Short mmCIF file of C-alpha atoms in Angstrom, two decimals:
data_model
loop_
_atom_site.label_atom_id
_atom_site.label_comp_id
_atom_site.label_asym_id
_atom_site.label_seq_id
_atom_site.Cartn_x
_atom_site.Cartn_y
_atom_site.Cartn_z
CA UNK A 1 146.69 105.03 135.52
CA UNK A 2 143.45 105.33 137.18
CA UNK A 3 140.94 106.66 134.18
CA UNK A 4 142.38 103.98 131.44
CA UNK A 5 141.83 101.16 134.25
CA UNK A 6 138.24 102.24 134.45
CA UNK A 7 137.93 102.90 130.59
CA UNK A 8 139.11 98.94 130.40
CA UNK A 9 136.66 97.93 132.49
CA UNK A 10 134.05 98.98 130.35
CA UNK A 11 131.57 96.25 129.70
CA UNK A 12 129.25 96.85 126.54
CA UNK A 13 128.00 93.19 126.13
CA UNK A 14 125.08 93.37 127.60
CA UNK A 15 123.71 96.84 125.59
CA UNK A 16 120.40 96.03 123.33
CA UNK A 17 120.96 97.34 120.39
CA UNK A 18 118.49 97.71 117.63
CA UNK A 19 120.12 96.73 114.27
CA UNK A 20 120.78 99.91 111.61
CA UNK A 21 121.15 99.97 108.10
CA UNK A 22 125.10 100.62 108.79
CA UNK A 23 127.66 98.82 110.81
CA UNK A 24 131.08 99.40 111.47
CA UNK A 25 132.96 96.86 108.84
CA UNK A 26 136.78 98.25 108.94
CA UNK A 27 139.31 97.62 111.99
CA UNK A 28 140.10 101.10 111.37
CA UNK A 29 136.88 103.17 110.99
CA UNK A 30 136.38 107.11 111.81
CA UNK A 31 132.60 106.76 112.54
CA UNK A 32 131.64 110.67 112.09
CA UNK A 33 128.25 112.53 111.82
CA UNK A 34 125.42 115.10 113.82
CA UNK A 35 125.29 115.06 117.11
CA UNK A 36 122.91 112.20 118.77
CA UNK A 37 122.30 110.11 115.57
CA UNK A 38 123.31 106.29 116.88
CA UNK A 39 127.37 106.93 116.58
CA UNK A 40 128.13 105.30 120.28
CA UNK A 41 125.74 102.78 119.85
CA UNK A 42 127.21 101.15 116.51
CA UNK A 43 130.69 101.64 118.61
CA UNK A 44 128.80 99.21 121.10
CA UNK A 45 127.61 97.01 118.99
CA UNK A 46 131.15 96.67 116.84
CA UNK A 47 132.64 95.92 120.36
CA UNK A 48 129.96 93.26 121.30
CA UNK A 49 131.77 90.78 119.46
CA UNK A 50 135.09 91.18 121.49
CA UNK A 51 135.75 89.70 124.72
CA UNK A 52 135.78 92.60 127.22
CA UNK A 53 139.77 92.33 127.53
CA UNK A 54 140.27 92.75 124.40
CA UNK A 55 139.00 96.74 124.26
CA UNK A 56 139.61 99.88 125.40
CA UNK A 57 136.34 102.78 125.27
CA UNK A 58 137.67 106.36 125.98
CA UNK A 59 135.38 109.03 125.50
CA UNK A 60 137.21 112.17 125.32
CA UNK A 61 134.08 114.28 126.51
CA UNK A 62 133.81 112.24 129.59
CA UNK A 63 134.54 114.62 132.29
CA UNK A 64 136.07 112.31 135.02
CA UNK A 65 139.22 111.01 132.44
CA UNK A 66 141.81 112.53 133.13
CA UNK A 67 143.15 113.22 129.59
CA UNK A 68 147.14 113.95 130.07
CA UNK A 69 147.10 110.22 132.15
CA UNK A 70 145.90 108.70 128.78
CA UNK A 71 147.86 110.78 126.31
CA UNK A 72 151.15 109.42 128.34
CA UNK A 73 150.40 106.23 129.39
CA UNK A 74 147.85 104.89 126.28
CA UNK A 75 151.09 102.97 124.40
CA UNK A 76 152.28 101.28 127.30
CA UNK A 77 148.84 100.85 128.52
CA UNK A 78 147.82 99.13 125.53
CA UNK A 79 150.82 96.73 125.21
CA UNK A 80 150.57 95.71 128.61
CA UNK A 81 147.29 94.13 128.11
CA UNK A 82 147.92 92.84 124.83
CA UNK A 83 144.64 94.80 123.53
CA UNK A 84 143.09 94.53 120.49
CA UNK A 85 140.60 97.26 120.08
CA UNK A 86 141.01 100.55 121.00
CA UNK A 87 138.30 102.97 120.99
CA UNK A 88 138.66 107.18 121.47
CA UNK A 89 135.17 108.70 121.06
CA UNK A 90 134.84 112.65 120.32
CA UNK A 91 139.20 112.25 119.72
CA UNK A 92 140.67 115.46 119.55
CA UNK A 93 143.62 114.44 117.97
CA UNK A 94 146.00 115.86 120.12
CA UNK A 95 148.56 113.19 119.93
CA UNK A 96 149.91 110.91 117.87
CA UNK A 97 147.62 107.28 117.79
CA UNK A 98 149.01 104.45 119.45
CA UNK A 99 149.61 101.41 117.78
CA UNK A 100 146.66 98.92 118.02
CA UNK A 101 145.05 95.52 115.89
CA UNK A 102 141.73 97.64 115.61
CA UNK A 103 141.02 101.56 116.03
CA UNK A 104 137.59 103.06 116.08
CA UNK A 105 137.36 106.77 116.19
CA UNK A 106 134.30 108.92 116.46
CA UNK A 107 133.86 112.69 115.70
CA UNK A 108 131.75 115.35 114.45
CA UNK A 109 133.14 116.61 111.59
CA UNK A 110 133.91 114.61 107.82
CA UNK A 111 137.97 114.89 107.73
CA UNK A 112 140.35 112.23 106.07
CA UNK A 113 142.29 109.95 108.03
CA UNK A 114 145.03 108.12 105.86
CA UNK A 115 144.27 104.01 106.46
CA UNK A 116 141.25 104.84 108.20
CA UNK A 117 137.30 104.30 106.55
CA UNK A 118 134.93 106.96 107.27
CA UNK A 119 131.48 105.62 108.25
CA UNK A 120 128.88 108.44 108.18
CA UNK A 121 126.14 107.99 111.05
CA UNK A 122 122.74 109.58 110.19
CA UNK A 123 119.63 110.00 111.99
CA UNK A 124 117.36 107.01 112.08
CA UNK A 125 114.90 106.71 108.28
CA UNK A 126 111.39 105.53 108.24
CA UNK A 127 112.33 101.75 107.85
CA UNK A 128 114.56 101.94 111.29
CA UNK A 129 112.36 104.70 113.06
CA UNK A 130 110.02 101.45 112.89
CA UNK A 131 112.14 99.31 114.47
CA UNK A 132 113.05 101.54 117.12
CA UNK A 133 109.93 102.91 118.25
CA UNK A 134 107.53 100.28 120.34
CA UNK A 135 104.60 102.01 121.09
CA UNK A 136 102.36 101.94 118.18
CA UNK A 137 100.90 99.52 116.82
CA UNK A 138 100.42 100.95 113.03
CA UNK A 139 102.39 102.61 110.67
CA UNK A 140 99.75 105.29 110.47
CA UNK A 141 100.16 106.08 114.27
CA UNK A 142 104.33 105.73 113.66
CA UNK A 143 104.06 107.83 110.84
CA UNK A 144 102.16 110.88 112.50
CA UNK A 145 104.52 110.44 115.75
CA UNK A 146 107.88 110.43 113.57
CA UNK A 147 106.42 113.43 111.20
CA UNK A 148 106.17 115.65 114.87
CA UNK A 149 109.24 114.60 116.71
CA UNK A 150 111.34 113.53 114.25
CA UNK A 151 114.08 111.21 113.33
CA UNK A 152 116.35 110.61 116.54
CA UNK A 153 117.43 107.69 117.96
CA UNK A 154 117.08 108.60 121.71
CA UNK A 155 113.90 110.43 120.85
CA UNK A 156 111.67 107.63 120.14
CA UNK A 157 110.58 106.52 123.05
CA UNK A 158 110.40 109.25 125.18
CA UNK A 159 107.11 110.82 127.19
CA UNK A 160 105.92 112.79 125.00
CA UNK A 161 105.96 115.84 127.07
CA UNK A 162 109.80 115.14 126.86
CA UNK A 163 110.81 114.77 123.13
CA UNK A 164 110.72 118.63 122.45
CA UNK A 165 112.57 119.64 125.39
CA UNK A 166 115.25 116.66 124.20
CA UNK A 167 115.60 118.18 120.59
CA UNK A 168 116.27 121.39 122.19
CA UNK A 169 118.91 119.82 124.06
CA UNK A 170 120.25 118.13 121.13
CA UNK A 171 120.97 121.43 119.60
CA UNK A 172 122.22 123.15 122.58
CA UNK A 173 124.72 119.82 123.41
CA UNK A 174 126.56 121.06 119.91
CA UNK A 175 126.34 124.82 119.79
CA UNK A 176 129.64 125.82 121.64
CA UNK A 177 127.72 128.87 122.24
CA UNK A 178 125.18 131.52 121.69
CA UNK A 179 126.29 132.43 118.29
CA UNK A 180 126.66 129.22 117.09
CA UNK A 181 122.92 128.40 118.47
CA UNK A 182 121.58 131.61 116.47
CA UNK A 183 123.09 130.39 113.45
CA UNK A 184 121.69 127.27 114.04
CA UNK A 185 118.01 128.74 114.39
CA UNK A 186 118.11 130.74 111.69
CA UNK A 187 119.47 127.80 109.44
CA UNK A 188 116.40 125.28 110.78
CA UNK A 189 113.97 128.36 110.64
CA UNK A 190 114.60 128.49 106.43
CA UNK A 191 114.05 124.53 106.05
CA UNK A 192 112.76 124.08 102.54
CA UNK A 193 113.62 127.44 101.08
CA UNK A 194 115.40 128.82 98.59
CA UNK A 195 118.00 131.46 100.42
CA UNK A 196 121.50 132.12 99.78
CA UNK A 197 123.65 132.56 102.64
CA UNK A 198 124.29 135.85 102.08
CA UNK A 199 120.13 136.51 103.01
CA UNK A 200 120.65 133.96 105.85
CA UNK A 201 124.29 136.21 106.99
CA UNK A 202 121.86 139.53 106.66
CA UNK A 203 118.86 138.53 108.71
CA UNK A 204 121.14 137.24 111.66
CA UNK A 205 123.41 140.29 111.60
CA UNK A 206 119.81 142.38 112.29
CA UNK A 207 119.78 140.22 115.68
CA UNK A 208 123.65 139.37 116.89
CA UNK A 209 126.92 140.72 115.73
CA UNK A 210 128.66 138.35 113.73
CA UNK A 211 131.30 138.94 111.33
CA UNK A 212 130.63 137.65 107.60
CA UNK A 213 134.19 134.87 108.01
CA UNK A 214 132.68 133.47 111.33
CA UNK A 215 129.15 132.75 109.71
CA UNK A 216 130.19 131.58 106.44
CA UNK A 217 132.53 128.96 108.22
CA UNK A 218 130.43 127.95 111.15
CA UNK A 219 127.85 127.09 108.46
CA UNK A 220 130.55 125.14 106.43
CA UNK A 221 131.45 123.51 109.68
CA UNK A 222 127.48 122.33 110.27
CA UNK A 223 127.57 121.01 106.72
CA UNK A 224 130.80 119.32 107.18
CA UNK A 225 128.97 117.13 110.24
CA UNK A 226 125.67 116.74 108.47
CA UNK A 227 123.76 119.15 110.47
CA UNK A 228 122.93 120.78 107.35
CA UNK A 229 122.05 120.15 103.65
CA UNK A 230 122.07 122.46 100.80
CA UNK A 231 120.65 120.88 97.64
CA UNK A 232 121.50 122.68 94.17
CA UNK A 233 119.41 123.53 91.66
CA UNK A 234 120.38 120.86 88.21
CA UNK A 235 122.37 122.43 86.29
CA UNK A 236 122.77 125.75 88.07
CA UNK A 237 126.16 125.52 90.32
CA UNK A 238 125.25 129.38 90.98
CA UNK A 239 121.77 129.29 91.56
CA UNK A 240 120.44 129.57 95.06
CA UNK A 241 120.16 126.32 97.20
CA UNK A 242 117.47 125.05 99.48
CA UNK A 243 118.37 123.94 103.21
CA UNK A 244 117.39 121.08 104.44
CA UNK A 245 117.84 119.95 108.38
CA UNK A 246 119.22 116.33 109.69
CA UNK A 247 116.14 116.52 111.68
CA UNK A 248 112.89 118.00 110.20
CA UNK A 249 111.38 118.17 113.64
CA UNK A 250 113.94 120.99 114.48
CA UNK A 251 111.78 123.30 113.12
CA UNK A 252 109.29 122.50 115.54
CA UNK A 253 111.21 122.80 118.79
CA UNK A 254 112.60 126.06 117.81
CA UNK A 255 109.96 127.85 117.24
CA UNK A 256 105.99 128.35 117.50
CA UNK A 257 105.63 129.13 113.51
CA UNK A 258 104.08 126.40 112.32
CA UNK A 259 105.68 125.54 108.25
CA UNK A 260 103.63 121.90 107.93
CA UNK A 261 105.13 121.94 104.29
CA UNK A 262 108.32 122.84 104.80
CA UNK A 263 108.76 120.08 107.72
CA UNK A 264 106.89 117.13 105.74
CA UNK A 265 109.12 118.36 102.42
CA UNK A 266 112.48 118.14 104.72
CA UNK A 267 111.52 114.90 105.94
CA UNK A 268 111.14 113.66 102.57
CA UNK A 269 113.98 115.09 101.17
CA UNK A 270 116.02 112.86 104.09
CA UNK A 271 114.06 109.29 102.63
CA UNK A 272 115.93 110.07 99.69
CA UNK A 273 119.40 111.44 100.89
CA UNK A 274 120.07 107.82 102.56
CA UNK A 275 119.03 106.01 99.42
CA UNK A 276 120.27 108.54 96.50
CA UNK A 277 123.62 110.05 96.13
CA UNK A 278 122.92 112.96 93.82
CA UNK A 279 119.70 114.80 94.21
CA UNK A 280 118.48 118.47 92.94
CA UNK A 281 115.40 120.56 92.59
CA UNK A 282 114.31 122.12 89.55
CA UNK A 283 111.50 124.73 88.90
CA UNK A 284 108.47 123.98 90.53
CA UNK A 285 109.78 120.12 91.34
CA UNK A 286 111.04 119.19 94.88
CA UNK A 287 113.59 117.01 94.29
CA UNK A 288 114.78 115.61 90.54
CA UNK A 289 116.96 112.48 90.64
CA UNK A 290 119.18 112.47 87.31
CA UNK A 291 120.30 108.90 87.62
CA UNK A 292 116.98 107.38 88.02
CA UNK A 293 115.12 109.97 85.43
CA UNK A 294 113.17 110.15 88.79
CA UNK A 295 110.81 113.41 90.10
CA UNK A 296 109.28 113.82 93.58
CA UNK A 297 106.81 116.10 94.62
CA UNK A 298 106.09 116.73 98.54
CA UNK A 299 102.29 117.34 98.21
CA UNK A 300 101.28 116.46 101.61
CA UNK A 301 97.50 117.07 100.86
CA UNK A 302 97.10 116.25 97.63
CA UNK A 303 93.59 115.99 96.44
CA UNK A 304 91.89 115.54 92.47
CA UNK A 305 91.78 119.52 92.83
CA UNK A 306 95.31 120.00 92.68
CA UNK A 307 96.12 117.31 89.35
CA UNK A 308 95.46 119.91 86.77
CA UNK A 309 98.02 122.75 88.17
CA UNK A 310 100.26 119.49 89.07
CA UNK A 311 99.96 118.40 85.10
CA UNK A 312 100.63 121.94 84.01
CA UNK A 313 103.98 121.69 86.41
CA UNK A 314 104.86 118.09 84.85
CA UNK A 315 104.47 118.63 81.37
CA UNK A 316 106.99 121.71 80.95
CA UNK A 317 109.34 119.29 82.76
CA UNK A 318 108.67 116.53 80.60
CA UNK A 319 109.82 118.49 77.96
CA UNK A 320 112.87 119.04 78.86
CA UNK A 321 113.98 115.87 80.84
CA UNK A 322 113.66 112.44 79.99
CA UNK A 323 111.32 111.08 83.11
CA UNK A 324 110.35 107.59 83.58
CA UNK A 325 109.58 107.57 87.14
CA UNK A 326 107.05 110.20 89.00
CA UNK A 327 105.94 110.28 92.50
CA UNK A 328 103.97 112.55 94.74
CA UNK A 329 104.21 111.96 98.46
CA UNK A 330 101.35 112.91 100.88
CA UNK A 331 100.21 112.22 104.37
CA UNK A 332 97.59 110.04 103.57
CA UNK A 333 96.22 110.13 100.09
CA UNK A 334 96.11 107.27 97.38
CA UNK A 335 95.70 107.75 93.50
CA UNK A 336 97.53 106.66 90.56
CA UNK A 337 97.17 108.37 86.95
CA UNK A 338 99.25 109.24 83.71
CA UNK A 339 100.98 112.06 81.74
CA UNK A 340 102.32 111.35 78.32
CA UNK A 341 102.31 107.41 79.58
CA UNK A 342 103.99 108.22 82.35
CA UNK A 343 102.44 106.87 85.94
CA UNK A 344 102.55 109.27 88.50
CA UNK A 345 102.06 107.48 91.43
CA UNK A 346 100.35 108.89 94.53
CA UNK A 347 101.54 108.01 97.92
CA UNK A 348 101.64 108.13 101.56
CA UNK A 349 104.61 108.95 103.18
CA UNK A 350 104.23 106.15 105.15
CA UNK A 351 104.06 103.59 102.47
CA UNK A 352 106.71 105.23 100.18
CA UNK A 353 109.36 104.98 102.38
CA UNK A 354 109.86 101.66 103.06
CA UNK A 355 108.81 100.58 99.37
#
């Protein structure tokens, strides 16, 4: 029983973790989300507070575990040495679970697992990206570093002649192959834009062949995981969606077209998908939060030339919604004023998000 000998030796005491805004809470959690977003290392730092007999860590993706040994010997294995915590990272679910005090499971994909919770790991927000990154000593400097490379956990500190060659990896670490990387690209090319998947299906057929099935479910599939938002218009189930990305800075590793709106927009619209459960667009309006009689705009330069076009915009929407909260976000600029008594508030990125 040589690979669950080694997987009980497996000392994660000593890891420094930096704290996130979720933590593993249930002794039987399926931990799921993207690839490379901080799901191992809140498996760490639930395990921290065990004594190191007391666990078991397989990872299923670890090349060197030899899987039948574990799928035979994993009951027994477990009884044995009376643990409490057993661990199976990227589980296939190809047999039945042992029994076990405390079971932490990690995956890709959302699925239900009857007794289980289901913890959803995102990429890092502003608030953590700033306790995770240690090289700058504003959140100016943060800001403009976290706006080009993005949102990842293992990203952070890099060399920055690394970080783009890293996202790239990212990518490439969960397309099972060239198709599923193509899809991939041409989902993170159409951040921030309105296109049905049928335009998205049509464009990539021009490049690969791909049947209709296989792209409509590999998309559903990237969804499922979080790779991939698609945010609905209010009140128009059949209107066309925008995409958003996990990681706005995808855009930028994949490809040389520069779309400094669409990226700061995405990166936005992620602020407001950790805090806010149901978000839209409407006409003209980024993002329109129902619950909160809330509107955001992604200006990023905003200037006192753009507030009469941005009034015109407002008002037809004040109209027809009842609004008591307005924001624009920008990369830098400042400025408060009113429509109809309401304040729109003008505000860096930067300061927004942690407010």
């Amino acid at each position: 029983m040589k690979s669950l000998e080694v997987c009980y030796e497996l000392d994660f005491s000593k890891i420094n973790f930096l704290e996130r805004k979720v933590k593993i809470q249930n002794p039987k959690t399926y931990v799921f989300g993207a690839p490379k977003c901080g799901k191992t290392y809140l498996i760490y730092d639930y395990l921290a507070s065990f004594n190191t007999k007391d666990y078991i860590y397989i990872d299923f993706k670890d090349f060197r575990n030899d899987l039948e040994e574990i799928k035979t010997h994993l009951a027994e294995f477990i009884l044995q040495n009376s643990i409490k915590v057993l661990v199976l990272e990227n589980f296939d679910f190809s047999f039945k679970l042992p029994k076990c005090e405390n079971i932490i499971i990690s995956g890709h994909n959302n699925i239900e697992l009857k007794e289980f919770d289901k913890l959803q790991v995102k990429a890092l927000d502003f608030e953590e990206y700033l306790l995770h990154e240690n090289r700058f000593h504003t959140a100016t400097q943060a800001f403009n570093n976290f706006l080009k490379y993005g949102n990842m956990p293992g990203v952070v500190n890099l060399e920055e002649h690394n970080k783009e060659r890293r996202l790239q990896e990212i990518l490439r670490l969960y397309a099972k192959d060239s198709t599923y990387e193509q899809i991939l690209k041409v989902l993170f090319l159409n951040i921030d834009e309105k296109k049905s998947l049928f335009q998205l299906f049509n464009t990539l057929k021009n490049h690969i062949k791909i049947s209709k099935d296989k792209f409509y479910a590999t998309v559903k599939t990237f969804e499922n995981s979080g790779l991939v938002y698609f945010l609905p218009k209010y009140n128009q189930e059949k209107a066309v969606k925008k995409i958003y990305s996990y990681n706005h800075a995808f855009l930028n590793a994949i490809s040389h077209s520069k779309k400094f709106k669409n990226e700061f927009t995405n990166m936005v619209f992620l602020q407001l998908e950790v805090n806010f459960e149901n978000i839209f667009y409407l006409d003209n309006i980024d993002f329109f939060i129902p619950s909160q009689n809330y509107l955001i705009l992604s200006i990023p330069f905003f200037n006192p030339l753009l507030k009469k076009g941005v009034q015109k915009k407002l008002n037809k929407v004040l109209k027809e919604h009842t609004i008591s909260k307005i924001d624009i976000v920008t990369v830098g600029y400042n400025e408060n004023f009113f429509i109809n008594d309401i304040e729109v508030e003008v505000v860096p990125f930067f300061q927004w998000a942690v407010s």
